[in-house]
Coordinates of C-alpha atoms and ligand atoms in Angstrom, one line a residue:
M104 CA 31.1 -52.1 -22.2
M105 CA 29.9 -48.5 -21.7
S106 CA 26.9 -49.7 -19.7
M107 CA 29.4 -51.0 -17.1
V108 CA 30.5 -47.5 -16.5
C109 CA 28.4 -46.0 -13.7
N110 CA 28.8 -42.8 -11.9
R111 CA 29.8 -44.6 -8.7
C112 CA 32.8 -46.2 -10.5
V113 CA 34.2 -42.8 -11.5
S114 CA 36.8 -41.7 -9.0
R115 CA 35.8 -39.3 -6.3
T116 CA 38.5 -36.9 -7.4
A117 CA 37.0 -36.8 -10.9
G118 CA 33.6 -36.2 -9.4
L119 CA 34.9 -33.2 -7.4
Y120 CA 36.5 -31.9 -10.6
R121 CA 33.2 -32.2 -12.5
R122 CA 31.3 -30.4 -9.8
A123 CA 33.8 -27.7 -9.6
V124 CA 33.8 -27.2 -13.4
I125 CA 30.0 -27.1 -13.5
A126 CA 29.9 -24.5 -10.7
I127 CA 32.6 -22.4 -12.3
K128 CA 30.9 -22.5 -15.7
A129 CA 27.6 -21.5 -14.1
G130 CA 29.3 -18.5 -12.7
K131 CA 27.7 -19.1 -9.4
G132 CA 29.5 -17.8 -6.4
R133 CA 28.7 -20.8 -4.3
A134 CA 31.6 -22.1 -2.5
I135 CA 32.7 -25.6 -3.4
H136 CA 33.6 -27.6 -0.3
G137 CA 36.1 -30.5 -0.7
S138 CA 39.2 -30.7 -2.8
P139 CA 40.1 -27.7 -4.8
V140 CA 40.3 -28.0 -8.6
R141 CA 44.1 -28.3 -8.4
N142 CA 43.7 -31.8 -6.8
T143 CA 42.3 -33.0 -10.1
I144 CA 45.6 -32.7 -11.8
M145 CA 48.9 -34.4 -11.1
P146 CA 52.6 -34.2 -12.2
A147 CA 53.8 -36.7 -14.9
W148 CA 56.4 -37.1 -17.5
V149 CA 54.7 -37.1 -20.9
I150 CA 55.6 -37.1 -24.6
D151 CA 53.6 -35.1 -27.1
K152 CA 55.3 -36.7 -30.1
Y153 CA 57.8 -39.5 -30.7
G154 CA 61.5 -38.7 -30.9
S155 CA 64.8 -38.6 -28.9
N156 CA 65.1 -37.8 -25.3
D157 CA 64.2 -34.1 -25.6
V158 CA 60.5 -35.1 -26.3
L159 CA 60.2 -36.0 -22.6
R160 CA 58.3 -33.2 -20.9
F161 CA 57.5 -32.7 -17.2
N162 CA 53.9 -31.6 -16.9
E163 CA 52.4 -30.6 -13.6
N164 CA 48.9 -30.4 -15.0
V165 CA 48.2 -33.8 -16.3
L166 CA 44.6 -34.9 -15.7
F167 CA 44.2 -37.2 -12.7
P168 CA 43.4 -40.7 -13.9
I169 CA 39.9 -41.9 -13.7
I170 CA 38.4 -45.3 -12.9
H171 CA 36.4 -46.2 -16.0
Y172 CA 35.8 -49.9 -15.3
P173 CA 34.6 -51.5 -12.0
N174 CA 37.7 -53.8 -11.8
E175 CA 40.2 -50.9 -11.8
V176 CA 42.2 -49.4 -9.1
I177 CA 44.0 -46.1 -8.8
I178 CA 47.6 -46.5 -7.4
Q179 CA 49.7 -43.7 -6.0
V180 CA 53.1 -44.3 -7.6
H181 CA 55.9 -44.5 -5.0
A182 CA 58.5 -45.9 -7.5
A183 CA 58.7 -46.9 -11.1
S184 CA 61.5 -48.3 -13.2
V185 CA 62.8 -47.7 -16.8
N186 CA 62.8 -50.6 -19.3
P187 CA 64.2 -50.7 -22.9
I188 CA 60.5 -50.7 -24.0
D189 CA 60.2 -47.1 -22.6
V190 CA 63.0 -45.9 -24.7
N191 CA 61.7 -47.7 -27.7
M192 CA 58.2 -46.4 -27.2
R193 CA 59.5 -42.9 -26.9
N194 CA 61.1 -43.4 -30.3
G195 CA 57.7 -44.5 -31.7
Y196 CA 58.4 -48.2 -31.8
G197 CA 55.3 -50.3 -31.7
S198 CA 53.0 -47.3 -32.1
A199 CA 50.9 -48.9 -34.9
S200 CA 49.8 -52.0 -33.0
L201 CA 49.8 -50.3 -29.5
N202 CA 47.5 -47.6 -30.9
M203 CA 45.1 -50.2 -32.1
T204 CA 44.9 -51.8 -28.7
R205 CA 44.7 -48.5 -26.7
D206 CA 41.4 -48.0 -24.9
P207 CA 40.0 -44.7 -26.0
L208 CA 38.5 -44.1 -22.5
H209 CA 42.0 -44.3 -21.0
V210 CA 44.5 -42.9 -23.5
K211 CA 43.2 -41.4 -26.7
T212 CA 42.1 -37.8 -26.4
A213 CA 40.7 -36.2 -29.6
G214 CA 41.9 -39.3 -31.5
S215 CA 45.5 -39.1 -30.5
E216 CA 47.6 -41.1 -28.1
F217 CA 49.3 -38.0 -26.8
P218 CA 50.1 -36.8 -24.3
L219 CA 51.4 -40.2 -23.6
I220 CA 52.8 -41.3 -20.2
L221 CA 55.6 -43.9 -20.4
G222 CA 56.7 -46.3 -17.6
R223 CA 55.5 -49.9 -17.1
D224 CA 56.5 -50.7 -13.5
V225 CA 54.8 -49.4 -10.3
S226 CA 55.1 -50.0 -6.6
G227 CA 52.8 -47.9 -4.6
I228 CA 49.6 -47.6 -2.6
V229 CA 46.0 -48.2 -3.6
M230 CA 44.1 -45.0 -3.4
E231 CA 40.7 -46.0 -4.8
C232 CA 39.0 -49.1 -6.0
G233 CA 36.3 -49.7 -8.6
L234 CA 33.1 -51.3 -7.3
A235 CA 34.0 -54.9 -8.5
V236 CA 37.4 -54.9 -6.8
Q237 CA 37.4 -57.4 -4.0
Y238 CA 41.0 -58.3 -3.5
F239 CA 42.4 -54.8 -2.8
K240 CA 41.3 -51.9 -0.6
P241 CA 42.6 -48.3 -0.3
G242 CA 45.8 -48.2 1.6
D243 CA 47.1 -51.6 0.3
Q244 CA 50.8 -51.6 -0.7
V245 CA 50.9 -53.1 -4.2
W246 CA 53.1 -53.7 -7.2
A247 CA 52.2 -54.2 -10.9
A248 CA 53.4 -54.0 -14.5
V249 CA 51.0 -51.9 -16.6
P250 CA 50.8 -53.1 -20.2
P251 CA 52.2 -50.7 -22.9
W252 CA 48.8 -49.9 -24.4
K253 CA 47.8 -48.1 -21.2
Q254 CA 49.0 -44.8 -19.7
G255 CA 52.2 -45.4 -17.7
T256 CA 53.8 -45.0 -14.3
F257 CA 56.1 -42.0 -14.7
A258 CA 53.3 -40.1 -13.0
E259 CA 52.0 -39.5 -9.4
F260 CA 49.0 -41.8 -10.0
V261 CA 48.2 -44.6 -12.4
V262 CA 45.1 -46.7 -13.1
A263 CA 45.5 -50.4 -13.5
S264 CA 43.1 -53.4 -13.7
A265 CA 43.0 -55.2 -10.4
N266 CA 44.0 -58.4 -12.2
E267 CA 47.3 -56.8 -13.2
V268 CA 48.0 -55.8 -9.6
S269 CA 49.4 -57.8 -6.6
L270 CA 50.2 -57.1 -3.0
K271 CA 53.8 -55.9 -2.8
P272 CA 56.3 -58.4 -1.2
K273 CA 56.6 -57.4 2.5
S274 CA 60.4 -57.7 2.4
L275 CA 60.9 -55.1 -0.2
S276 CA 60.7 -51.3 -0.2
H277 CA 58.8 -49.6 -3.0
T278 CA 62.1 -48.6 -4.6
E279 CA 63.2 -52.3 -4.7
A280 CA 59.8 -53.6 -5.6
A281 CA 59.4 -51.3 -8.7
S282 CA 62.5 -53.0 -10.2
L283 CA 60.9 -56.4 -10.7
P284 CA 57.4 -56.6 -12.2
Y285 CA 57.9 -56.0 -15.9
V286 CA 61.1 -57.9 -16.3
T287 CA 60.0 -60.8 -14.1
L288 CA 56.7 -61.1 -15.8
T289 CA 58.5 -61.2 -19.1
A290 CA 60.8 -63.9 -17.9
W291 CA 57.7 -65.7 -16.5
A292 CA 55.9 -65.5 -19.8
A293 CA 58.9 -66.9 -21.7
L294 CA 59.9 -69.6 -19.2
V295 CA 56.5 -70.7 -17.9
N296 CA 54.0 -69.9 -20.7
S297 CA 56.3 -70.5 -23.7
C298 CA 58.8 -73.2 -22.5
G299 CA 56.6 -75.0 -20.0
L300 CA 59.0 -74.6 -17.1
K301 CA 57.7 -74.4 -13.5
K302 CA 58.7 -75.3 -10.0
E303 CA 57.9 -79.0 -10.5
T304 CA 59.6 -79.4 -13.9
C305 CA 62.8 -77.4 -13.4
P306 CA 64.9 -79.7 -11.3
G307 CA 67.4 -81.5 -13.6
K308 CA 66.7 -79.0 -16.5
R309 CA 69.7 -77.3 -18.1
V310 CA 68.8 -73.7 -19.1
L311 CA 71.0 -71.3 -21.1
I312 CA 70.3 -67.5 -20.9
F313 CA 71.7 -65.0 -23.4
G314 CA 71.9 -61.4 -22.1
A315 CA 71.7 -62.6 -18.5
S316 CA 73.1 -59.4 -16.8
G317 CA 70.2 -57.1 -17.7
G318 CA 66.7 -56.7 -16.2
V319 CA 65.1 -59.8 -17.7
G320 CA 68.2 -61.9 -17.4
T321 CA 68.8 -61.3 -13.7
A322 CA 65.1 -62.0 -13.0
A323 CA 65.1 -65.2 -15.1
T324 CA 68.3 -66.5 -13.6
Q325 CA 66.9 -66.1 -10.1
L326 CA 63.5 -67.6 -10.9
L327 CA 65.1 -70.7 -12.4
K328 CA 67.5 -71.1 -9.5
A329 CA 64.6 -70.8 -7.1
W330 CA 63.0 -73.7 -9.0
G331 CA 66.1 -75.8 -9.0
A332 CA 67.2 -75.6 -12.7
H333 CA 70.9 -75.7 -13.7
V334 CA 71.5 -72.2 -15.2
T335 CA 74.2 -71.3 -17.6
V336 CA 74.5 -67.6 -18.4
V337 CA 76.1 -65.7 -21.2
C338 CA 77.2 -62.2 -20.2
S339 CA 80.3 -60.0 -20.3
G340 CA 83.1 -60.9 -18.0
E341 CA 82.5 -57.7 -16.1
A342 CA 79.1 -59.0 -14.9
Q343 CA 80.5 -62.3 -13.6
T344 CA 80.5 -61.3 -9.9
L345 CA 76.8 -60.3 -10.1
M346 CA 75.8 -63.5 -11.9
N347 CA 77.7 -65.5 -9.4
D348 CA 75.9 -63.8 -6.6
L349 CA 72.5 -64.5 -8.2
G350 CA 73.4 -68.2 -8.2
A351 CA 74.3 -68.9 -11.9
D352 CA 75.9 -72.4 -12.1
D353 CA 78.0 -71.7 -15.2
I354 CA 79.1 -68.4 -16.7
I355 CA 80.2 -67.8 -20.2
D356 CA 82.0 -64.5 -21.0
Y357 CA 80.9 -63.6 -24.6
T358 CA 83.6 -60.9 -24.8
T359 CA 86.6 -63.3 -24.6
G360 CA 87.0 -66.0 -27.2
R361 CA 84.5 -67.4 -29.7
L362 CA 81.2 -68.1 -28.1
Q363 CA 80.6 -71.2 -30.1
D364 CA 83.9 -72.7 -28.9
Q365 CA 82.9 -72.1 -25.3
L366 CA 79.4 -73.5 -25.9
K367 CA 80.8 -76.6 -27.5
T368 CA 82.5 -77.6 -24.3
R369 CA 79.2 -77.7 -22.4
D370 CA 76.4 -80.4 -22.4
L371 CA 73.4 -79.6 -24.5
F372 CA 70.5 -77.6 -23.0
D373 CA 66.8 -78.2 -22.5
V374 CA 65.8 -74.5 -22.8
V375 CA 67.4 -71.4 -24.2
L376 CA 66.1 -67.9 -23.2
D377 CA 67.4 -65.4 -25.7
N378 CA 67.4 -61.7 -24.5
V379 CA 69.9 -60.6 -27.2
G380 CA 68.6 -61.8 -30.6
G381 CA 70.5 -61.4 -33.9
T382 CA 73.4 -63.9 -34.2
S383 CA 72.7 -65.5 -30.8
E384 CA 69.5 -67.0 -32.2
E385 CA 71.3 -69.2 -34.9
L386 CA 74.0 -70.1 -32.4
A387 CA 71.7 -71.0 -29.5
L388 CA 69.6 -73.3 -31.6
Q389 CA 72.6 -75.6 -32.2
Y390 CA 73.1 -76.3 -28.5
L391 CA 69.6 -77.7 -27.6
K392 CA 68.9 -81.4 -27.0
P393 CA 67.0 -82.5 -30.1
W394 CA 63.9 -84.7 -29.9
S395 CA 63.6 -84.3 -26.1
G396 CA 61.0 -81.4 -25.9
A397 CA 63.7 -78.7 -25.8
S398 CA 62.6 -75.1 -26.4
Y399 CA 64.2 -71.9 -27.7
C400 CA 62.4 -68.7 -26.7
T401 CA 63.5 -65.3 -28.0
L402 CA 62.2 -62.0 -26.6
V403 CA 63.7 -60.0 -29.5
T404 CA 61.0 -60.5 -32.1
P405 CA 60.2 -58.4 -35.3
F406 CA 56.5 -58.3 -34.4
L407 CA 56.1 -54.6 -33.5
Y408 CA 58.7 -53.6 -36.1
N409 CA 56.7 -55.4 -38.8
T410 CA 53.4 -53.7 -37.8
D411 CA 55.1 -50.3 -37.7
R412 CA 56.6 -50.8 -41.1
L413 CA 53.9 -52.6 -43.0
G414 CA 50.7 -51.7 -41.1
I415 CA 48.7 -54.0 -38.9
A416 CA 47.4 -56.5 -41.4
D417 CA 50.5 -56.9 -43.5
G418 CA 52.8 -56.7 -40.4
M419 CA 50.9 -59.4 -38.6
M420 CA 50.9 -61.6 -41.7
R421 CA 54.6 -61.1 -42.2
S422 CA 55.3 -62.0 -38.5
G423 CA 53.0 -65.0 -38.8
I424 CA 54.8 -66.3 -41.8
T425 CA 58.3 -65.7 -40.2
L426 CA 57.3 -67.3 -37.0
G427 CA 55.5 -70.2 -38.7
S428 CA 58.4 -71.0 -41.0
K429 CA 60.8 -71.0 -38.1
V430 CA 58.6 -73.2 -35.9
V431 CA 58.2 -75.7 -38.7
K432 CA 61.9 -75.7 -39.6
H433 CA 63.1 -76.3 -36.0
L434 CA 60.3 -78.7 -35.2
C435 CA 61.7 -80.9 -38.1
K436 CA 65.0 -80.9 -36.1
G437 CA 63.2 -81.8 -32.8
I438 CA 63.3 -78.3 -31.2
H439 CA 60.4 -76.0 -30.2
Y440 CA 60.9 -72.5 -31.4
R441 CA 59.0 -69.7 -29.6
W442 CA 58.6 -65.9 -29.4
G443 CA 58.0 -64.6 -25.9
F444 CA 56.1 -61.5 -24.9
F445 CA 55.6 -59.6 -21.7
T446 CA 52.2 -60.6 -20.2
P447 CA 50.6 -58.6 -17.4
S448 CA 49.5 -60.9 -14.5
G449 CA 48.6 -60.2 -10.9
P450 CA 48.4 -63.9 -10.1
A451 CA 51.9 -64.5 -11.5
L452 CA 53.1 -61.5 -9.4
D453 CA 51.5 -63.1 -6.3
E454 CA 53.7 -66.2 -6.9
I455 CA 56.8 -64.1 -7.6
G456 CA 56.1 -62.1 -4.4
E457 CA 56.2 -65.4 -2.4
I458 CA 59.5 -66.3 -4.0
V459 CA 60.9 -62.9 -3.0
D460 CA 59.6 -63.0 0.5
A461 CA 61.0 -66.5 0.9
G462 CA 64.5 -64.9 0.2
K463 CA 64.9 -66.8 -3.1
M464 CA 64.9 -63.8 -5.3
R465 CA 66.2 -60.2 -4.8
P466 CA 65.9 -57.0 -6.7
V467 CA 69.0 -56.0 -8.6
V468 CA 68.8 -52.2 -8.5
E469 CA 71.8 -50.7 -10.4
K470 CA 70.8 -47.0 -10.1
V471 CA 68.0 -44.9 -8.6
F472 CA 67.0 -41.6 -10.0
P473 CA 64.6 -39.0 -8.5
F474 CA 61.4 -38.2 -10.3
S475 CA 62.9 -34.9 -11.6
D476 CA 65.6 -36.9 -13.5
V477 CA 63.5 -39.2 -15.7
P478 CA 65.4 -38.0 -18.9
Q479 CA 68.7 -38.9 -17.3
A480 CA 67.4 -42.4 -16.4
F481 CA 66.4 -42.8 -20.1
E482 CA 69.9 -41.8 -21.1
K483 CA 71.3 -44.5 -18.9
I484 CA 69.1 -47.2 -20.3
E485 CA 69.8 -46.0 -23.9
A486 CA 73.6 -46.3 -23.2
G487 CA 73.1 -50.1 -22.7
H488 CA 75.2 -52.4 -20.5
A489 CA 72.5 -52.6 -17.8
R490 CA 73.3 -54.6 -14.7
G491 CA 69.9 -55.2 -13.4
K492 CA 67.4 -52.3 -13.2
T493 CA 67.2 -48.5 -13.1
V494 CA 64.5 -47.2 -10.8
I495 CA 62.7 -43.9 -10.5
E496 CA 61.6 -42.7 -7.0
V497 CA 58.4 -40.8 -7.6
I498 CA 57.9 -40.2 -3.9
N499 CA 61.2 -39.7 -2.0
P500 CA 61.1 -42.4 0.7
R501 CA 63.5 -40.6 3.0
Ligands
NAP1978 N1 59.2 -59.4 -26.1 C1 58.9 -58.7 -25.0 O1 57.8 -58.6 -24.6 C2 60.1 -58.1 -24.3 C3 59.9 -57.7 -22.9 C4 61.0 -57.3 -22.2 C5 62.2 -57.1 -22.9 N2 62.3 -57.5 -24.2 C6 63.6 -57.3 -24.9 O2 64.5 -58.2 -24.3 C7 65.8 -57.7 -24.3 C8 66.4 -57.7 -22.9 O3 65.6 -56.8 -22.1 P1 66.2 -56.3 -20.7 O4 65.2 -55.5 -20.0 O5 66.8 -57.4 -19.9 O6 67.4 -55.3 -21.3 P2 68.6 -54.7 -20.5 O7 68.3 -54.6 -19.1 O8 69.1 -53.6 -21.3 O9 69.7 -55.9 -20.5 C9 70.4 -56.3 -21.7 C10 71.6 -57.1 -21.2 O10 72.2 -57.8 -22.3 C11 73.6 -57.7 -22.2 N3 74.2 -58.0 -23.5 C12 74.2 -57.2 -24.6 N4 74.7 -57.8 -25.7 C13 75.0 -59.1 -25.2 C14 75.5 -60.2 -25.9 N5 75.8 -60.2 -27.2 N6 75.6 -61.4 -25.2 C15 75.3 -61.4 -23.9 N7 74.8 -60.3 -23.2 C16 74.6 -59.2 -23.9 C17 73.8 -56.2 -21.7 O11 75.1 -56.0 -21.1 P3 76.5 -55.9 -21.9 O12 76.1 -55.1 -23.1 O13 77.4 -55.1 -21.0 O14 76.9 -57.2 -22.2 C18 72.7 -56.1 -20.7 O15 73.1 -56.5 -19.4 C19 65.7 -56.3 -24.9 O16 66.0 -56.3 -26.2 C20 64.2 -56.0 -24.7 O17 63.7 -55.1 -25.7 C21 61.3 -58.0 -24.9

């Protein structure tokens, strides 16, 4: 892999930085023309250890990201968004398996993942492209969700693989666009990859969504409605107006009356997307059409928890045994049981962008915070009861 890293792939800014350092070290008085050394650093929110909100630290001197592979792009972050995964990662959740997947060239310095930049969503402008990048050029307005094993987007610049990036929908501002990639790609991974739903197969399908009023749920509801499915959502009564606006066909308020009594009065479902987990899993599995290819997919899995607690090998084995036994148990009852995981994908974002520009999906931005208030945005996510997404404006658009 290292042989693919040639000097020309390294970013121009990094090149200037190197030249500046060499000249300074040599003690030569020769003037360095071009960007001054300070242009090789950028502001970012970092953590230097795991913990509660006070580990978030604003650092103006984070090293500018570098293109290490020919298929990478540097994006100037205009807006990012906060997801529950950011709060969980701040707490150290998933660190065992994420550290194993981290690319030492990008994240680990001196054997440590710190300083770690959180943030998965970005909407911004391509600043620089690796030599193999054909689909993008500097100046393109793009959106992406950067996977959790890479440095994140609560920074002025981020590096992403071109295959994780897509041209931003023209109809959205950066602030709006940043609210969609991570949650919509997660919904896509669950609905399309795990449950086999797509535009052609959705009409006539009955889908039930638990936890519909949050980031993933609002994205999933809209995707399914754009594809013609019948969507029943489970949310608190206070989110009913929002879910009506997003096109939900049937709304079940889990805060009034017994949920099972309400579900009993409905026809059985073809697909359940579970964004809540816990008791909703057992409940949901009773309301699927047996022996008709029906699927249950949960996003709340013990995979990362197991690897954190038991280590990689034992944790993966424990997860495999748990998943395997559930798959077999429910297959015997004619139901497909699945775990869903966020999957980065530029091509999927291309399709999502078309749906957005066609007016069939809209961002649900609950609150916008300035870049200086990232800790407050984390507090908001940690308090729960999300209605759509919380966005960070890294560059003030006004
Ligand atoms: N596996 C993966 O790769 C992956 C990727 C993304 C997200 N996730 C997980 O998926 C879950 C959802 O993510 P998100 O980004 O959508 O979270 P979110 O934005 O925080 O939304 C969660 C929503 O669920 C609602 N809710 C809570 N308890 C509920 C219940 N018992 N019944 C119905 N609704 C309930 C909340 O509102 P109220 O409390 O007001 O009802 C909130 O609107 C999180 O646990 C997240 O960690 C997993």
